[in-house]
Coordinates of C-alpha atoms and ligand atoms in Angstrom, one line a residue:
X1 CA 0.0 0.0 0.0
X2 CA 1.2 3.5 -0.8
X3 CA 1.6 6.1 1.9
X4 CA 1.7 9.8 1.1
X5 CA 2.2 12.9 3.2
X6 CA -0.4 14.9 1.5
X7 CA -3.3 13.7 -0.7
X8 CA -5.2 16.3 -2.6
X9 CA -8.6 15.3 -4.0
X10 CA -9.9 17.4 -6.9
X11 CA -8.4 19.4 -9.7
X12 CA -10.2 22.8 -9.7
X13 CA -8.4 26.0 -8.7
X14 CA -8.5 24.9 -5.0
X15 CA -6.9 21.5 -5.7
X16 CA -4.2 22.8 -8.0
X17 CA -3.3 25.7 -5.8
X18 CA -3.1 23.5 -2.8
X19 CA -0.7 21.4 -4.9
X20 CA 1.5 24.3 -5.8
X21 CA 1.9 25.3 -2.1
X22 CA 2.2 21.7 -0.9
X23 CA 4.8 20.8 -3.4
X24 CA 6.9 23.9 -2.8
X25 CA 6.7 23.0 0.9
X26 CA 8.2 19.6 0.1
X27 CA 5.1 17.6 1.0
X28 CA 5.4 15.6 -2.2
X29 CA 1.6 15.9 -2.8
X30 CA -0.3 13.4 -4.8
X31 CA -3.4 14.8 -6.5
X32 CA -6.3 12.8 -7.9
X33 CA -8.1 14.7 -10.6
X34 CA -11.6 13.2 -10.4
X35 CA -13.9 12.9 -13.4
X36 CA -13.8 16.5 -14.5
X37 CA -10.1 17.3 -14.9
X38 CA -9.7 21.1 -14.2
X39 CA -13.1 21.4 -12.5
X40 CA -16.1 23.6 -13.2
X41 CA -14.1 26.3 -14.9
X42 CA -13.3 24.1 -17.9
X43 CA -17.0 24.3 -18.7
X44 CA -17.2 28.1 -18.8
X45 CA -15.9 30.0 -21.8
X46 CA -14.0 33.1 -20.9
X47 CA -12.6 33.9 -17.4
X48 CA -12.1 37.7 -17.0
X49 CA -12.1 38.1 -13.3
X50 CA -9.0 36.1 -12.3
X51 CA -6.1 38.4 -11.6
X52 CA -3.1 38.0 -13.8
X53 CA -4.9 37.7 -17.1
X54 CA -5.6 41.3 -18.3
X55 CA -7.1 40.1 -21.6
X56 CA -9.1 37.3 -20.0
X57 CA -8.5 33.7 -20.6
X58 CA -10.4 30.6 -21.6
X59 CA -11.3 28.6 -18.5
X60 CA -9.7 25.4 -19.9
X61 CA -6.4 27.2 -20.6
X62 CA -6.3 28.8 -17.2
X63 CA -6.7 25.5 -15.5
X64 CA -4.1 24.0 -17.7
X65 CA -1.7 26.8 -16.6
X66 CA -2.3 26.2 -12.9
X67 CA -2.0 22.5 -13.4
X68 CA 1.4 22.9 -15.2
X69 CA 2.5 25.2 -12.4
X70 CA 1.7 22.5 -9.8
X71 CA 3.6 19.9 -11.9
X72 CA 6.6 22.1 -12.2
X73 CA 7.2 21.8 -8.5
X74 CA 6.7 18.1 -8.5
X75 CA 3.1 17.4 -7.8
X76 CA 2.2 13.9 -8.8
X77 CA -1.1 14.5 -10.7
X78 CA -3.0 11.3 -11.4
X79 CA -6.2 10.4 -13.2
X80 CA -8.7 8.7 -10.9
X81 CA -11.7 9.3 -8.8
X82 CA -11.9 8.8 -5.0
X83 CA -14.7 6.3 -4.4
X84 CA -14.4 5.8 -0.7
X85 CA -12.7 7.6 2.3
X86 CA -12.1 6.3 5.8
X87 CA -11.3 9.2 8.0
X88 CA -11.8 7.4 11.2
X89 CA -8.1 7.4 12.2
X90 CA -4.8 8.7 11.0
X91 CA -3.3 7.9 8.6
X92 CA -6.5 8.2 6.6
X93 CA -7.4 5.6 4.0
X94 CA -8.5 6.8 0.6
X95 CA -9.7 4.5 -2.1
X96 CA -9.3 5.3 -5.8
X97 CA -11.6 3.8 -8.4
X98 CA -12.6 1.1 -6.0
X99 CA -9.2 -0.6 -6.2
X100 CA -6.2 1.5 -5.2
X101 CA -5.8 2.2 -1.5
X102 CA -3.7 5.1 -0.3
X103 CA -2.7 6.0 3.3
X104 CA -2.6 9.7 3.7
X105 CA -1.2 11.7 6.6
X106 CA -3.1 14.8 5.4
X107 CA -6.0 15.0 3.1
X108 CA -7.1 18.2 1.3
X109 CA -10.7 17.8 0.0
X110 CA -11.3 20.0 -3.1
X111 CA -14.1 18.2 -4.8
X112 CA -16.0 21.3 -5.7
X113 CA -19.7 21.7 -6.3
X114 CA -21.9 21.1 -9.3
X115 CA -24.5 23.6 -10.4
X116 CA -27.9 22.0 -10.8
X117 CA -29.4 22.0 -14.3
X118 CA -33.0 21.5 -15.3
X119 CA -32.1 18.5 -17.3
X120 CA -33.1 19.8 -20.8
X121 CA -31.2 18.5 -23.8
X122 CA -31.0 22.2 -25.0
X123 CA -28.9 23.1 -21.9
X124 CA -26.2 20.7 -23.2
X125 CA -26.7 21.8 -26.8
X126 CA -26.1 25.5 -26.0
X127 CA -23.5 25.0 -23.2
X128 CA -21.0 27.9 -23.4
X129 CA -23.2 29.4 -26.2
X130 CA -25.7 31.3 -24.1
X131 CA -26.3 28.8 -21.2
X132 CA -24.5 29.6 -18.0
X133 CA -24.7 28.7 -14.3
X134 CA -22.7 31.7 -13.1
X135 CA -23.8 35.3 -13.6
X136 CA -20.6 36.7 -11.9
X137 CA -18.5 34.7 -14.4
X138 CA -20.5 35.3 -17.6
X139 CA -22.8 38.3 -17.1
X140 CA -20.4 40.7 -18.7
X141 CA -21.0 39.1 -22.1
X142 CA -24.6 40.1 -21.9
X143 CA -24.3 43.9 -21.6
X144 CA -27.3 45.6 -23.1
X145 CA -28.8 42.2 -24.0
X146 CA -31.8 40.2 -22.8
X147 CA -31.3 37.4 -20.3
X148 CA -33.3 35.0 -18.3
X149 CA -32.5 33.6 -14.8
X150 CA -34.3 30.4 -13.6
X151 CA -34.9 30.0 -9.9
X152 CA -36.7 31.7 -7.0
X153 CA -34.1 31.5 -4.2
X154 CA -31.5 33.9 -3.0
X155 CA -29.0 32.9 -5.7
X156 CA -31.5 33.5 -8.4
X157 CA -32.5 36.9 -7.0
X158 CA -28.9 37.9 -6.5
X159 CA -27.9 36.9 -10.0
X160 CA -31.0 38.6 -11.5
X161 CA -30.1 41.8 -9.6
X162 CA -26.5 41.6 -10.7
X163 CA -27.4 40.9 -14.3
X164 CA -29.8 43.9 -14.3
X165 CA -26.8 46.2 -13.8
X166 CA -25.4 44.9 -17.2
X167 CA -28.3 43.6 -19.3
X168 CA -31.1 45.6 -20.8
X169 CA -33.8 43.3 -19.5
X170 CA -33.9 40.3 -17.1
X171 CA -36.6 37.7 -16.9
X172 CA -36.7 35.8 -13.6
X173 CA -38.4 32.5 -14.3
X174 CA -40.0 31.1 -11.1
X175 CA -41.9 27.8 -11.1
X176 CA -44.2 28.6 -8.1
X177 CA -46.3 31.7 -7.5
X178 CA -43.9 33.0 -4.9
X179 CA -40.1 33.6 -4.4
X180 CA -38.3 31.5 -1.8
X181 CA -35.6 34.1 -1.4
X182 CA -35.2 36.2 1.8
X183 CA -37.4 39.3 2.1
X184 CA -34.7 41.8 1.3
X185 CA -33.8 40.0 -1.9
X186 CA -37.4 39.6 -2.9
X187 CA -38.0 43.4 -2.5
X188 CA -34.9 44.2 -4.4
X189 CA -36.0 42.1 -7.4
X190 CA -39.7 43.1 -7.3
X191 CA -38.8 46.8 -7.3
X192 CA -36.2 46.6 -10.0
X193 CA -37.7 48.0 -13.2
X194 CA -35.3 46.0 -15.4
X195 CA -36.4 42.6 -13.9
X196 CA -39.7 41.0 -14.9
X197 CA -40.7 38.0 -12.7
X198 CA -42.5 35.3 -14.6
X199 CA -44.3 33.4 -11.8
X200 CA -45.8 30.0 -12.4
X201 CA -43.5 29.4 -15.4
X202 CA -41.3 26.5 -16.4
X203 CA -38.8 26.4 -19.2
X204 CA -39.2 23.5 -21.6
X205 CA -36.6 24.3 -24.2
X206 CA -34.3 26.8 -25.8
X207 CA -33.9 27.7 -29.5
X208 CA -31.4 29.6 -31.7
X209 CA -29.0 29.3 -34.6
X210 CA -25.7 28.2 -33.1
X211 CA -26.4 30.2 -29.9
X212 CA -29.3 30.9 -27.6
X213 CA -31.9 33.2 -29.1
X214 CA -34.9 32.4 -27.1
X215 CA -36.6 30.1 -24.6
X216 CA -39.8 28.0 -24.7
X217 CA -42.0 28.6 -21.7
X218 CA -45.0 26.8 -20.1
X219 CA -47.3 28.9 -17.9
X220 CA -49.4 27.2 -15.3
X221 CA -48.1 23.8 -16.0
X222 CA -50.6 21.0 -15.4
X223 CA -53.5 23.5 -14.8
X224 CA -56.6 24.0 -17.0
X225 CA -55.2 27.2 -18.4
X226 CA -51.8 25.8 -19.2
X227 CA -50.2 27.7 -22.1
X228 CA -47.0 27.5 -24.1
X229 CA -45.2 30.4 -25.6
X230 CA -41.7 31.7 -26.5
X231 CA -39.6 34.7 -25.5
X232 CA -36.5 36.0 -27.2
X233 CA -33.4 36.0 -25.0
X234 CA -29.6 36.1 -25.5
X235 CA -28.5 34.5 -22.3
X236 CA -30.0 31.8 -20.1
X237 CA -28.7 31.5 -16.5
X238 CA -29.5 28.6 -14.1
X239 CA -29.7 29.5 -10.5
X240 CA -31.6 26.6 -9.0
X241 CA -28.9 25.6 -6.5
X242 CA -25.6 23.7 -6.3
X243 CA -24.7 20.2 -5.1
X244 CA -21.5 20.2 -3.1
X245 CA -19.6 17.1 -3.8
X246 CA -19.2 16.0 -0.2
X247 CA -21.1 12.7 -0.2
X248 CA -18.0 10.6 0.4
X249 CA -17.0 12.4 3.5
X250 CA -20.4 13.0 5.2
X251 CA -19.9 10.1 7.6
X252 CA -16.9 11.8 9.1
X253 CA -17.3 15.5 8.5
X254 CA -20.1 17.9 9.5
X255 CA -21.9 19.5 6.6
X256 CA -24.6 22.2 6.5
X257 CA -28.2 21.4 5.5
X258 CA -27.3 21.5 1.8
X259 CA -24.1 19.5 2.1
X260 CA -21.3 22.1 2.2
X261 CA -18.5 20.8 4.5
X262 CA -18.2 22.9 7.6
X263 CA -14.8 24.3 8.4
X264 CA -13.5 26.0 11.5
X265 CA -13.7 29.8 11.4
X266 CA -11.9 31.4 8.5
X267 CA -9.7 28.4 7.9
X268 CA -10.1 25.3 5.7
X269 CA -9.5 23.1 8.8
X270 CA -12.2 20.5 9.6
X271 CA -12.8 18.9 13.0
X272 CA -10.5 16.1 12.0
X273 CA -6.8 17.0 12.4
X274 CA -4.9 16.8 9.1
X275 CA -8.1 16.9 7.0
X276 CA -9.0 20.1 5.2
X277 CA -11.8 21.2 2.9
X278 CA -11.1 24.0 0.3
X279 CA -12.9 25.6 -2.6
X280 CA -16.6 25.3 -3.5
X281 CA -17.2 22.0 -1.5
X282 CA -16.9 24.2 1.6
X283 CA -18.1 27.5 0.2
X284 CA -21.8 28.2 -0.3
X285 CA -21.3 31.9 -0.3
X286 CA -18.6 33.0 -2.9
X287 CA -18.1 30.1 -5.3
X288 CA -15.4 32.0 -7.2
X289 CA -12.1 30.6 -8.6
X290 CA -10.0 33.2 -6.9
X291 CA -11.5 32.4 -3.5
X292 CA -11.1 28.6 -4.1
X293 CA -7.5 29.1 -5.1
X294 CA -6.9 31.1 -1.9
X295 CA -8.5 28.5 0.3
X296 CA -6.4 25.8 -1.4
X297 CA -3.3 27.7 -0.5
X298 CA -4.5 28.0 3.1
X299 CA -5.2 24.3 3.3
X300 CA -1.7 23.4 2.1
X301 CA -0.2 25.8 4.6
X302 CA -2.2 24.2 7.4
X303 CA -1.2 20.7 6.2
X304 CA 2.5 21.7 6.4
X305 CA 2.1 23.1 9.9
X306 CA 0.3 20.1 11.1
X307 CA 3.0 17.7 9.7
X308 CA 5.7 19.8 11.2
X309 CA 4.1 19.8 14.6
X310 CA 3.5 16.1 14.4
X311 CA 7.1 15.3 13.4
Ligands
NDP1 P1 -32.4 27.3 -3.1 O1 -32.5 25.9 -2.9 O2 -32.7 28.2 -1.9 O3 -33.4 27.8 -4.2 C1 -33.5 27.1 -5.4 C2 -34.6 27.7 -6.2 O4 -34.6 27.1 -7.5 C3 -36.0 27.6 -5.7 O5 -36.7 28.7 -6.0 C4 -36.5 26.4 -6.4 O6 -37.9 26.4 -6.6 C5 -35.9 26.5 -7.7 N1 -35.7 25.3 -8.4 C6 -35.1 24.1 -8.0 N2 -35.2 23.2 -8.9 C7 -35.9 23.7 -10.0 C8 -36.3 23.2 -11.2 N3 -36.1 22.0 -11.6 N4 -37.1 24.0 -12.0 C9 -37.3 25.3 -11.6 N5 -37.0 25.8 -10.5 C10 -36.2 25.0 -9.6 O7 -31.0 27.6 -3.7 P2 -30.1 28.9 -3.7 O8 -28.9 28.5 -4.5 O9 -30.9 30.0 -4.2 O10 -29.6 29.1 -2.2 C11 -28.9 28.1 -1.5 C12 -28.7 28.6 -0.1 O11 -27.7 29.6 -0.1 C13 -29.9 29.1 0.6 O12 -29.9 28.8 1.9 C14 -29.7 30.6 0.4 O13 -30.4 31.4 1.3 C15 -28.2 30.8 0.5 N6 -27.8 31.9 -0.3 C16 -27.6 33.1 0.4 C17 -27.2 34.2 -0.2 C18 -26.9 35.5 0.6 O14 -27.2 35.5 1.8 N7 -26.5 36.5 0.0 C19 -26.9 34.3 -1.7 C20 -27.2 33.0 -2.3 C21 -27.6 31.9 -1.6 P3 -38.9 26.0 -5.4 O15 -39.0 27.2 -4.5 O16 -40.2 25.8 -6.2 O17 -38.4 24.8 -4.8

């Protein structure tokens, strides 16, 4: 069985940045990439808000840059997905693809979160061509355009408000006849002249030549007066929640009601010594690459301190 000082799980900005710091601190980290090498950013088009890229950069290329930076200092980056974790005692036992077992003195969990989608074929068809799950990332491309946001929670209201500062018009598509968001967010949305809330609406499809040009809506689904119609839009934003990828660790680590791993104070430390959670798997609030990268760096620094104190 292989024993490692530092095992990093996940290959988004948090995982790769943890790897840069851990390898430069001589922890000889091993990183398992998971099934989406490079993480969520590889599915967005252009990243314009990560410092250091004044002209913006393609998400895939940016992750490739960070990955190569981690490799340069000796991180052992491997393909493979963690399928089981036993964090009951140190060293921790991590299983890869159900067969390889690794003993790790420290574990940095950077498994990220996945945005929820409606499950429409058209969401895949127009991925990166008008469909997005992150207004902060992609809103800028829709200046003076017409966009739709799906969802009725705080995220949807926040994204609709943000997009209204850029776009000419924002439709907020809400499946019920009320918003689930907090009062303050509801008021902000309902009093914003640029936002039109479409209550009792579901989206059943998108259309457009090579990019999103409109959405197909159902009003009052399943009721007597059910009706179907279309609206022209340029951008379609999902804001129906995220699923943090924390399932494997829930037996050992505390999570909030949605599943985000709870960390101690402003650190990536969990209640288990030597086990850290960084990036979106532990962050329901910011969900940004730069924040994830910062927390990955913190996690590696904590791992180094922990190993030094233990030695
Ligand atoms: P929520 O789970 O709170 O809301 C999800 C919304 O999406 C609901 O309106 C839900 O509708 C709708 N939805 C879910 N599935 C579908 C579907 N298939 N079709 C149409 N609509 C759907 O998620 P959020 O991401 O908004 O928030 C998560 C947590 O984070 C919350 O606790 C929230 O308060 C918090 N948060 C706080 C913020 C802040 O304080 N600034 C900012 C953002 C989030 P329905 O109501 O019908 O179920």
